Tab-separated table of C-alpha atoms in Angstrom:
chain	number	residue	atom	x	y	z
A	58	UNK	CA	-33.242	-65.612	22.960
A	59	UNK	CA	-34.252	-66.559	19.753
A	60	UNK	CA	-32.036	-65.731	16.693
A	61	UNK	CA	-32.494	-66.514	13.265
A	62	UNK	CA	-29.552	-65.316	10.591
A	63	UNK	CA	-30.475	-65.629	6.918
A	64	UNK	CA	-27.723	-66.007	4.402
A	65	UNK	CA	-26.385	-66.938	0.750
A	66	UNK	CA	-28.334	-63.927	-1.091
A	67	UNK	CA	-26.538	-61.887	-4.053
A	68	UNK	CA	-27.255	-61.120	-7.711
A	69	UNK	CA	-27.765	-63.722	-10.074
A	70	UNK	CA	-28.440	-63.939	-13.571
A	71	UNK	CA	-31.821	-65.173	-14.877
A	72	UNK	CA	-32.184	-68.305	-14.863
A	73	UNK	CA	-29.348	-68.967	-12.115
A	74	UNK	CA	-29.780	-70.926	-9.060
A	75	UNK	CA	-28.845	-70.183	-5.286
A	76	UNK	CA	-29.243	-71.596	-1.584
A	77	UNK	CA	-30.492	-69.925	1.165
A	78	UNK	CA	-29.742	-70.740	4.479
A	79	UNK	CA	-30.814	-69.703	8.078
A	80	UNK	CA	-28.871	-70.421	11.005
A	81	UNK	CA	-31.367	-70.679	14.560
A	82	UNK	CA	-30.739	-70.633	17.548
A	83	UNK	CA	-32.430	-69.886	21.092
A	84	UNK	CA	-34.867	-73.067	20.414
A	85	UNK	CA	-35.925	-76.515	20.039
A	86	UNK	CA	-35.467	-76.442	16.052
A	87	UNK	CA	-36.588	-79.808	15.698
A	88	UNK	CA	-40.148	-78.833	17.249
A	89	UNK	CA	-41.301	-76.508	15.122
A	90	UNK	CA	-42.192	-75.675	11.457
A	91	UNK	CA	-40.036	-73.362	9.642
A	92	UNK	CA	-40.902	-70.833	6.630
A	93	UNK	CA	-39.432	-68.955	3.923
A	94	UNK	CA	-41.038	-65.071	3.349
A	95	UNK	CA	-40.074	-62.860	0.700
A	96	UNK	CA	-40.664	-59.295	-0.094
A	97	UNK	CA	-40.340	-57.374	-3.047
A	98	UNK	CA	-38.676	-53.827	-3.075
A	99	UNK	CA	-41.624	-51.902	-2.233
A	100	UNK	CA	-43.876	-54.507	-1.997
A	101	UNK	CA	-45.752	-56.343	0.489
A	102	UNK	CA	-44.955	-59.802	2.533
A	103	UNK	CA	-44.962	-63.252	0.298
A	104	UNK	CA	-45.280	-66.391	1.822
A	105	UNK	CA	-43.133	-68.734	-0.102
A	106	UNK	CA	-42.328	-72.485	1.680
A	107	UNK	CA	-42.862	-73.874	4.845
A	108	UNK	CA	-41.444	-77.060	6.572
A	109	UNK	CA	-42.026	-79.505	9.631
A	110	UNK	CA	-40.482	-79.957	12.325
A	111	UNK	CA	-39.372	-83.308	11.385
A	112	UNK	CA	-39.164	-81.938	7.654
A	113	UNK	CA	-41.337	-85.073	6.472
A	114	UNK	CA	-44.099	-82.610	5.306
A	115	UNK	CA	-43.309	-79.640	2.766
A	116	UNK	CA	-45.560	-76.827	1.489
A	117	UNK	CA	-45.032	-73.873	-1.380
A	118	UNK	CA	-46.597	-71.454	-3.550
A	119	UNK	CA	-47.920	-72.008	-6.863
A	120	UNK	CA	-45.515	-69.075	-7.618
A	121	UNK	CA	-42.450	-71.237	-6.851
A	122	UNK	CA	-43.465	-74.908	-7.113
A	123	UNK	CA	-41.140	-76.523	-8.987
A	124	UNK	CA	-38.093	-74.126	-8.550
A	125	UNK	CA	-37.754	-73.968	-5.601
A	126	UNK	CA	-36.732	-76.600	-2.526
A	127	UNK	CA	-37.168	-75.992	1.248
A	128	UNK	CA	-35.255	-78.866	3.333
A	129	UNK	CA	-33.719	-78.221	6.918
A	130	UNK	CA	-31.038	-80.124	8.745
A	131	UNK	CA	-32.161	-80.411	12.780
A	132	UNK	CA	-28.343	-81.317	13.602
A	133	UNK	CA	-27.294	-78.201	12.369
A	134	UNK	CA	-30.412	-76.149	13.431
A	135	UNK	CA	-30.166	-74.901	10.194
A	136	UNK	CA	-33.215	-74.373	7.267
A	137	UNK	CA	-32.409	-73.973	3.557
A	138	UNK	CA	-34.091	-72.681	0.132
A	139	UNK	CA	-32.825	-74.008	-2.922
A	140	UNK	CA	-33.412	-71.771	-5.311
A	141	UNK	CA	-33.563	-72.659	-9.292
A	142	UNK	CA	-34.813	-70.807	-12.643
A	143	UNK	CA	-34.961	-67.733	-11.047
A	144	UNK	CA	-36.471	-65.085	-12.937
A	145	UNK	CA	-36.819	-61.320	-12.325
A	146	UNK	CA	-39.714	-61.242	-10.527
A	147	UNK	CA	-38.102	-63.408	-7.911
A	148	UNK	CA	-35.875	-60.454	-7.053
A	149	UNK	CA	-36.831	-59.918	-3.063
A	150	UNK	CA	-35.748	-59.889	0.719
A	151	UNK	CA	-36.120	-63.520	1.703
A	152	UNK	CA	-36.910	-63.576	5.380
A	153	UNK	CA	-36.657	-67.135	7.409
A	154	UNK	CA	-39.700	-67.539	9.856
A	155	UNK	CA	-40.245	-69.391	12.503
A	156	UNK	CA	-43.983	-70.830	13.424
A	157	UNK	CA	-45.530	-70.895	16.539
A	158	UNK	CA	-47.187	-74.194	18.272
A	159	UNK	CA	-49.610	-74.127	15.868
A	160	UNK	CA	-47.338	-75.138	12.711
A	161	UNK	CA	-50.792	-73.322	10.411
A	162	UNK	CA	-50.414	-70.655	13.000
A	163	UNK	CA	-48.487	-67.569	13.708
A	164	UNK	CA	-45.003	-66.551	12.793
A	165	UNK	CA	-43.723	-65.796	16.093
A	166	UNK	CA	-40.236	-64.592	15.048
A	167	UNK	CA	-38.176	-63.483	11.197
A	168	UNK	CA	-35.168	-62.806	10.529
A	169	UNK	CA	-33.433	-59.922	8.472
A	170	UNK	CA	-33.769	-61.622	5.716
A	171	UNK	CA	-31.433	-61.719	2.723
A	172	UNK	CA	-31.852	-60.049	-0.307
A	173	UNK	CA	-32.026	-61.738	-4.051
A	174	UNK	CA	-31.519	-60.294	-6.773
A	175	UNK	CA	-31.843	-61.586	-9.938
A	176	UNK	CA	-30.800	-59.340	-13.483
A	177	UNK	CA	-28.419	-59.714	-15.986
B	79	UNK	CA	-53.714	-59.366	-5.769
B	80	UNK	CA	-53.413	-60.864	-2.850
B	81	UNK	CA	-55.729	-63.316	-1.073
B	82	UNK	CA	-56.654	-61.190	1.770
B	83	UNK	CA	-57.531	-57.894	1.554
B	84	UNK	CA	-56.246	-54.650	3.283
B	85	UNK	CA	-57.197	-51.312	2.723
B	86	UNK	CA	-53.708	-49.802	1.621
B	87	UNK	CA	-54.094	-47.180	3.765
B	88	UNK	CA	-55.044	-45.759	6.711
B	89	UNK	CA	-54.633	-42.541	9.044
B	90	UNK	CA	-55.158	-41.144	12.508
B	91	UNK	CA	-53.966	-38.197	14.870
B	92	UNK	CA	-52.302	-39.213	18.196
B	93	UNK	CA	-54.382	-40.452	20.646
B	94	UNK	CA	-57.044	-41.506	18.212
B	95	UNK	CA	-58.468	-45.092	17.675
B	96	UNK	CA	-58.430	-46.531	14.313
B	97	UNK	CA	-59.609	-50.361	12.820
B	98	UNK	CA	-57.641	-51.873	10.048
B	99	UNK	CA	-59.954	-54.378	8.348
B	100	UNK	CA	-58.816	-57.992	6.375
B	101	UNK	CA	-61.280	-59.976	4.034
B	102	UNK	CA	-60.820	-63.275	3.445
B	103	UNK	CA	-62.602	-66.292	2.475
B	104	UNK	CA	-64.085	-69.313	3.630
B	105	UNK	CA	-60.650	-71.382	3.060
B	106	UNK	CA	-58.435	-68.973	4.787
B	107	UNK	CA	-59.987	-66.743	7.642
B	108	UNK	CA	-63.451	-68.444	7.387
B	109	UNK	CA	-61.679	-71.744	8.753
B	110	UNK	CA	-58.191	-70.646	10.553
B	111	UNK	CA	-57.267	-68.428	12.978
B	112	UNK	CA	-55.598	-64.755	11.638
B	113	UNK	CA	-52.493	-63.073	12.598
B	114	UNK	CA	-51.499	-59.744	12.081
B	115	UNK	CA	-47.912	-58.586	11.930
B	116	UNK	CA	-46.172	-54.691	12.238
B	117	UNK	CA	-43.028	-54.276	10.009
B	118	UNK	CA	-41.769	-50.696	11.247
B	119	UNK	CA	-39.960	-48.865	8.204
B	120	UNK	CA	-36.681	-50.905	7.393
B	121	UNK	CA	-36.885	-53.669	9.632
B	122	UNK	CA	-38.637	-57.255	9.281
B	123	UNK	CA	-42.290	-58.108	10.236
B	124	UNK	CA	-42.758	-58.957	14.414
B	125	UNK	CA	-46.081	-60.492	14.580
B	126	UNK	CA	-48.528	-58.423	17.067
B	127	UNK	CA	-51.520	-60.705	17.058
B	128	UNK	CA	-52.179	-64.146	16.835
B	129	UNK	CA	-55.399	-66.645	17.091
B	130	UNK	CA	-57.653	-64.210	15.873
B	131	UNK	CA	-56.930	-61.908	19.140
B	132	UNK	CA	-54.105	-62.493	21.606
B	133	UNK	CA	-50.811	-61.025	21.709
B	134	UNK	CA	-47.665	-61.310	22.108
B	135	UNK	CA	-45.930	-60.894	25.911
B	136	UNK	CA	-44.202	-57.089	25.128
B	137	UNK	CA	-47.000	-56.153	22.590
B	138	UNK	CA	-48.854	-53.121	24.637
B	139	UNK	CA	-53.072	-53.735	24.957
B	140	UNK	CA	-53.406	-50.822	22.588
B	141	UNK	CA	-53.469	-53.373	19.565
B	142	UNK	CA	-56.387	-55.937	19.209
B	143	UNK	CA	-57.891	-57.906	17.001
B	144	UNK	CA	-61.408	-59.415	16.573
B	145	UNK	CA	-62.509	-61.888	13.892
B	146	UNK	CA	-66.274	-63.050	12.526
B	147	UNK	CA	-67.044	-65.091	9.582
B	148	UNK	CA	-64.744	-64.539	7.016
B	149	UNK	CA	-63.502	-61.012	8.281
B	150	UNK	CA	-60.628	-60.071	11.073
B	151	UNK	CA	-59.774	-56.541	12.051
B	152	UNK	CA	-57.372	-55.013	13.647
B	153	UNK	CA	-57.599	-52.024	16.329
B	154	UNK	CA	-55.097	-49.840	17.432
B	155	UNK	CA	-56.340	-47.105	20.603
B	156	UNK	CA	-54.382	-44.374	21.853
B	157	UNK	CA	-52.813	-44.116	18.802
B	158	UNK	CA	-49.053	-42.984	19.117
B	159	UNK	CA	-46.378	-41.717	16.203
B	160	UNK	CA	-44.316	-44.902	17.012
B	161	UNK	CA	-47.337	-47.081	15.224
B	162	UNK	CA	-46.837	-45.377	11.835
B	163	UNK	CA	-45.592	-48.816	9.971
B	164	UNK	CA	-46.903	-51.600	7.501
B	165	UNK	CA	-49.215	-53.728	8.703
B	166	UNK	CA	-50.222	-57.130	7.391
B	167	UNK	CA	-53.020	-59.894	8.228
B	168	UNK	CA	-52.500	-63.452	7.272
B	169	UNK	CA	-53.429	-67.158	8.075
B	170	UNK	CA	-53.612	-70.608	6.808
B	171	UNK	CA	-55.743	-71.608	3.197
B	172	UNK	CA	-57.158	-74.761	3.329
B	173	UNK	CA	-57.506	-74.935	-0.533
B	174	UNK	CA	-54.052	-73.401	-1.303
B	175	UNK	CA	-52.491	-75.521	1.233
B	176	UNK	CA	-50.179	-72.881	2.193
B	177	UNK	CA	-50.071	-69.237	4.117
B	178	UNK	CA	-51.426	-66.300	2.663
B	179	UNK	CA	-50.637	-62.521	3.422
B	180	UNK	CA	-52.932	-59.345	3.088
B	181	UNK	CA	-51.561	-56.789	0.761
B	182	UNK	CA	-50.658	-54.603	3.787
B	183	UNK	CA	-52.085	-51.398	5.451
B	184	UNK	CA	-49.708	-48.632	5.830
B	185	UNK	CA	-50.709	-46.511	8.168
B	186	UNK	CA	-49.934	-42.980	8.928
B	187	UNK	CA	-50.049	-40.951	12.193
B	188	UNK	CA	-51.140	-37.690	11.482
Protein backbone atom coordinates (compact mmCIF):
# COMPACT_ATOMS: atom_id res chain seq x y z
CA UNK A 1 0.00 0.00 0.00
CA UNK A 2 1.19 3.20 -0.76
CA UNK A 3 1.76 5.78 2.06
CA UNK A 4 3.02 9.09 1.91
CA UNK A 5 3.41 11.19 5.47
CA UNK A 6 4.14 14.90 5.09
CA UNK A 7 5.89 16.68 7.89
CA UNK A 8 7.92 19.79 9.37
CA UNK A 9 4.87 22.40 8.95
CA UNK A 10 4.17 25.14 11.80
CA UNK A 11 3.96 28.93 12.00
CA UNK A 12 6.67 30.98 10.97
CA UNK A 13 7.36 34.48 10.83
CA UNK A 14 7.66 36.32 7.49
CA UNK A 15 10.43 35.97 6.03
CA UNK A 16 11.41 32.60 7.96
CA UNK A 17 12.47 29.49 6.37
CA UNK A 18 11.33 25.73 6.90
CA UNK A 19 11.76 22.05 5.44
CA UNK A 20 9.26 19.89 4.45
CA UNK A 21 9.59 16.42 4.32
CA UNK A 22 7.56 13.31 3.13
CA UNK A 23 8.27 9.96 4.20
CA UNK A 24 6.98 7.03 1.24
CA UNK A 25 6.54 4.02 1.36
CA UNK A 26 4.59 1.06 -0.49
CA UNK A 27 6.87 1.83 -3.76
CA UNK A 28 9.79 1.96 -5.91
CA UNK A 29 10.67 5.73 -4.83
CA UNK A 30 13.48 5.87 -7.02
CA UNK A 31 11.11 5.28 -10.19
CA UNK A 32 9.02 7.89 -10.07
CA UNK A 33 8.69 11.74 -10.01
CA UNK A 34 7.62 13.33 -6.91
CA UNK A 35 5.61 16.77 -6.32
CA UNK A 36 4.90 19.31 -3.86
CA UNK A 37 0.90 20.74 -3.86
CA UNK A 38 -0.29 23.38 -1.75
CA UNK A 39 -3.62 24.75 -0.89
CA UNK A 40 -4.70 27.79 0.57
CA UNK A 41 -7.43 27.92 3.37
CA UNK A 42 -10.34 28.01 1.22
CA UNK A 43 -8.71 27.93 -1.82
CA UNK A 44 -8.12 25.69 -4.60
CA UNK A 45 -5.08 23.08 -5.44
CA UNK A 46 -1.44 24.79 -6.33
CA UNK A 47 1.05 22.97 -7.99
CA UNK A 48 4.30 24.04 -6.55
CA UNK A 49 7.67 21.65 -7.44
CA UNK A 50 8.14 18.52 -8.93
CA UNK A 51 11.20 16.12 -9.04
CA UNK A 52 12.65 12.96 -10.94
CA UNK A 53 13.03 9.96 -10.11
CA UNK A 54 16.68 10.18 -10.15
CA UNK A 55 16.23 13.92 -8.87
CA UNK A 56 18.66 15.12 -11.80
CA UNK A 57 15.72 17.18 -13.28
CA UNK A 58 13.74 19.86 -11.08
CA UNK A 59 10.66 21.96 -11.94
CA UNK A 60 8.68 25.01 -9.93
CA UNK A 61 6.37 27.77 -10.16
CA UNK A 62 7.12 31.19 -11.05
CA UNK A 63 5.35 31.79 -7.66
CA UNK A 64 8.19 30.08 -5.74
CA UNK A 65 11.30 30.07 -7.95
CA UNK A 66 13.93 31.16 -6.10
CA UNK A 67 12.62 30.39 -2.50
CA UNK A 68 11.99 27.48 -2.60
CA UNK A 69 14.14 23.94 -3.10
CA UNK A 70 12.67 20.47 -3.88
CA UNK A 71 15.53 17.65 -3.48
CA UNK A 72 14.72 13.93 -2.41
CA UNK A 73 16.98 11.33 -0.92
CA UNK A 74 16.07 7.64 -2.70
CA UNK A 75 17.99 5.88 0.36
CA UNK A 76 15.70 7.26 2.64
CA UNK A 77 12.57 7.19 0.34
CA UNK A 78 12.15 10.43 1.53
CA UNK A 79 11.26 14.00 -0.62
CA UNK A 80 11.89 17.46 0.85
CA UNK A 81 10.84 21.31 0.32
CA UNK A 82 13.09 23.81 1.49
CA UNK A 83 11.31 26.54 2.13
CA UNK A 84 12.89 30.31 2.31
CA UNK A 85 11.44 34.07 2.36
CA UNK A 86 8.23 32.97 3.07
CA UNK A 87 5.67 35.48 2.93
CA UNK A 88 1.96 35.46 3.87
CA UNK A 89 0.58 34.37 0.94
CA UNK A 90 2.58 31.20 1.23
CA UNK A 91 0.41 30.27 4.21
CA UNK A 92 -1.20 26.70 2.88
CA UNK A 93 -1.64 22.81 3.29
CA UNK A 94 1.40 21.46 1.49
CA UNK A 95 0.46 18.07 0.15
CA UNK A 96 3.42 15.58 -1.21
CA UNK A 97 2.31 13.83 -4.55
CA UNK A 98 3.31 11.14 -6.13
CA UNK A 99 3.24 10.88 -10.23
CA UNK A 100 2.17 8.20 -12.18
CA UNK A 101 4.33 6.45 -15.16
CA UNK A 102 3.96 9.31 -16.98
CA UNK A 103 6.27 11.73 -14.75
CA UNK A 104 3.93 14.95 -16.91
CA UNK A 105 1.07 12.72 -16.02
CA UNK A 106 -1.30 12.02 -13.25
CA UNK A 107 -0.92 12.28 -9.54
CA UNK A 108 -1.86 8.91 -8.61
CA UNK A 109 -1.63 9.32 -4.81
CA UNK A 110 -1.21 12.73 -1.90
CA UNK A 111 -0.72 12.81 1.21
CA UNK A 112 -2.41 14.80 4.17
CA UNK A 113 -0.39 17.31 3.69
CA UNK A 114 1.06 19.68 6.28
CA UNK A 115 -0.01 22.92 6.98
CA UNK A 116 2.24 26.36 6.81
CA UNK A 117 1.62 29.07 8.22
CA UNK A 118 3.35 32.03 7.97
CA UNK A 119 2.32 35.52 10.30
CA UNK A 120 3.95 37.37 12.75
CA UNK B 1 -6.67 33.09 -12.02
CA UNK B 2 -5.77 30.00 -12.74
CA UNK B 3 -4.62 28.46 -16.03
CA UNK B 4 -7.45 26.20 -16.57
CA UNK B 5 -10.74 27.04 -16.16
CA UNK B 6 -13.67 25.52 -14.09
CA UNK B 7 -16.95 26.71 -13.68
CA UNK B 8 -16.98 27.21 -9.76
CA UNK B 9 -19.96 25.57 -9.51
CA UNK B 10 -22.18 23.12 -10.34
CA UNK B 11 -25.49 21.21 -9.18
CA UNK B 12 -27.64 18.16 -9.72
CA UNK B 13 -30.45 16.01 -7.94
CA UNK B 14 -29.64 12.29 -7.30
CA UNK B 15 -29.67 10.21 -10.05
CA UNK B 16 -29.07 13.01 -12.49
CA UNK B 17 -26.11 13.36 -15.00
CA UNK B 18 -24.09 16.41 -14.94
CA UNK B 19 -20.64 17.61 -17.17
CA UNK B 20 -18.04 19.65 -15.46
CA UNK B 21 -16.14 21.47 -18.21
CA UNK B 22 -12.04 22.65 -18.15
CA UNK B 23 -10.54 25.19 -20.75
CA UNK B 24 -7.22 25.22 -21.42
CA UNK B 25 -4.82 26.14 -23.99
CA UNK B 26 -2.74 24.95 -26.62
CA UNK B 27 0.40 24.47 -24.11
CA UNK B 28 -1.45 22.64 -21.49
CA UNK B 29 -4.59 20.52 -22.57
CA UNK B 30 -4.09 21.30 -26.32
CA UNK B 31 -0.74 19.15 -26.09
CA UNK B 32 -0.98 16.79 -22.78
CA UNK B 33 -3.22 14.54 -21.52
CA UNK B 34 -5.80 15.96 -18.45
CA UNK B 35 -6.53 14.57 -15.15
CA UNK B 36 -9.18 15.30 -12.96
CA UNK B 37 -9.05 14.81 -9.22
CA UNK B 38 -12.15 14.65 -6.27
CA UNK B 39 -11.06 16.17 -2.87
CA UNK B 40 -14.20 15.17 -0.63
CA UNK B 41 -14.70 17.96 2.18
CA UNK B 42 -11.58 17.76 4.59
CA UNK B 43 -9.54 15.27 3.06
CA UNK B 44 -6.73 15.52 0.21
CA UNK B 45 -7.32 15.28 -3.60
CA UNK B 46 -7.53 11.23 -5.00
CA UNK B 47 -7.23 11.59 -8.64
CA UNK B 48 -10.44 10.00 -10.54
CA UNK B 49 -9.30 10.36 -14.11
CA UNK B 50 -6.29 10.27 -15.92
CA UNK B 51 -5.08 10.39 -19.82
CA UNK B 52 -7.82 12.39 -20.82
CA UNK B 53 -10.37 9.38 -19.85
CA UNK B 54 -9.40 6.29 -17.85
CA UNK B 55 -9.71 5.67 -14.31
CA UNK B 56 -8.50 4.56 -11.59
CA UNK B 57 -9.08 0.56 -10.45
CA UNK B 58 -11.88 1.44 -7.37
CA UNK B 59 -13.15 4.63 -9.20
CA UNK B 60 -16.96 3.46 -10.14
CA UNK B 61 -17.83 3.99 -14.30
CA UNK B 62 -20.16 6.74 -13.18
CA UNK B 63 -17.21 9.34 -13.67
CA UNK B 64 -15.72 9.98 -17.22
CA UNK B 65 -13.95 12.19 -18.96
CA UNK B 66 -13.61 13.17 -22.67
CA UNK B 67 -11.15 15.67 -24.14
CA UNK B 68 -11.03 17.66 -27.80
CA UNK B 69 -8.80 20.41 -28.77
CA UNK B 70 -8.05 22.46 -26.05
CA UNK B 71 -11.15 21.43 -23.85
CA UNK B 72 -11.65 18.23 -21.31
CA UNK B 73 -14.83 17.56 -19.41
CA UNK B 74 -15.78 15.70 -16.91
CA UNK B 75 -19.15 13.55 -16.47
CA UNK B 76 -20.58 12.23 -13.56
CA UNK B 77 -24.15 9.80 -14.23
CA UNK B 78 -26.28 8.53 -11.65
CA UNK B 79 -25.40 11.17 -9.63
CA UNK B 80 -25.28 10.19 -5.81
CA UNK B 81 -25.00 12.59 -2.43
CA UNK B 82 -21.55 10.93 -1.81
CA UNK B 83 -20.16 13.03 -5.08
CA UNK B 84 -20.89 16.42 -3.47
CA UNK B 85 -16.93 17.49 -3.27
CA UNK B 86 -14.29 19.80 -5.08
CA UNK B 87 -13.32 18.86 -8.16
CA UNK B 88 -10.24 19.90 -10.10
CA UNK B 89 -8.76 19.33 -13.79
CA UNK B 90 -5.12 19.67 -14.44
CA UNK B 91 -2.16 18.61 -16.75
CA UNK B 92 1.23 19.41 -17.96
CA UNK B 93 2.18 23.24 -19.70
CA UNK B 94 4.61 23.00 -22.16
CA UNK B 95 5.43 26.79 -21.92
CA UNK B 96 5.29 26.98 -18.07
CA UNK B 97 7.25 23.90 -17.80
CA UNK B 98 5.37 22.82 -14.88
CA UNK B 99 1.65 21.42 -13.78
CA UNK B 100 -1.21 23.51 -13.74
CA UNK B 101 -4.60 23.11 -11.78
CA UNK B 102 -8.21 24.36 -12.70
CA UNK B 103 -9.66 26.64 -10.15
CA UNK B 104 -11.99 23.81 -9.02
CA UNK B 105 -15.75 22.94 -9.44
CA UNK B 106 -17.61 22.42 -6.33
CA UNK B 107 -20.36 20.67 -6.86
CA UNK B 108 -23.53 20.23 -5.00
CA UNK B 109 -26.09 17.37 -4.90
CA UNK B 110 -29.32 18.73 -4.62
Amino acid sequence: EVQLVESGGGLVQPGGSLRLSCASSGFTFSSYAMNWVRQAPGKGLEWVSAVSGNGDRTFYADSVKGRFTISRDNSKNTLYLQLNSLRADDTALYYCAKAGPRSYGELDYWGQGTLVTVSS
Amino acid sequence: QSVLTQPPSASGTPGQRVTISCSGSRSNIGSNTVNWYQQLPGTAPKLLIYSNNQRPSGVPDRFSGSKSGTSASLAISGLQSEDEADYYCSAWDDSLNGRVFGGGTKLTVL
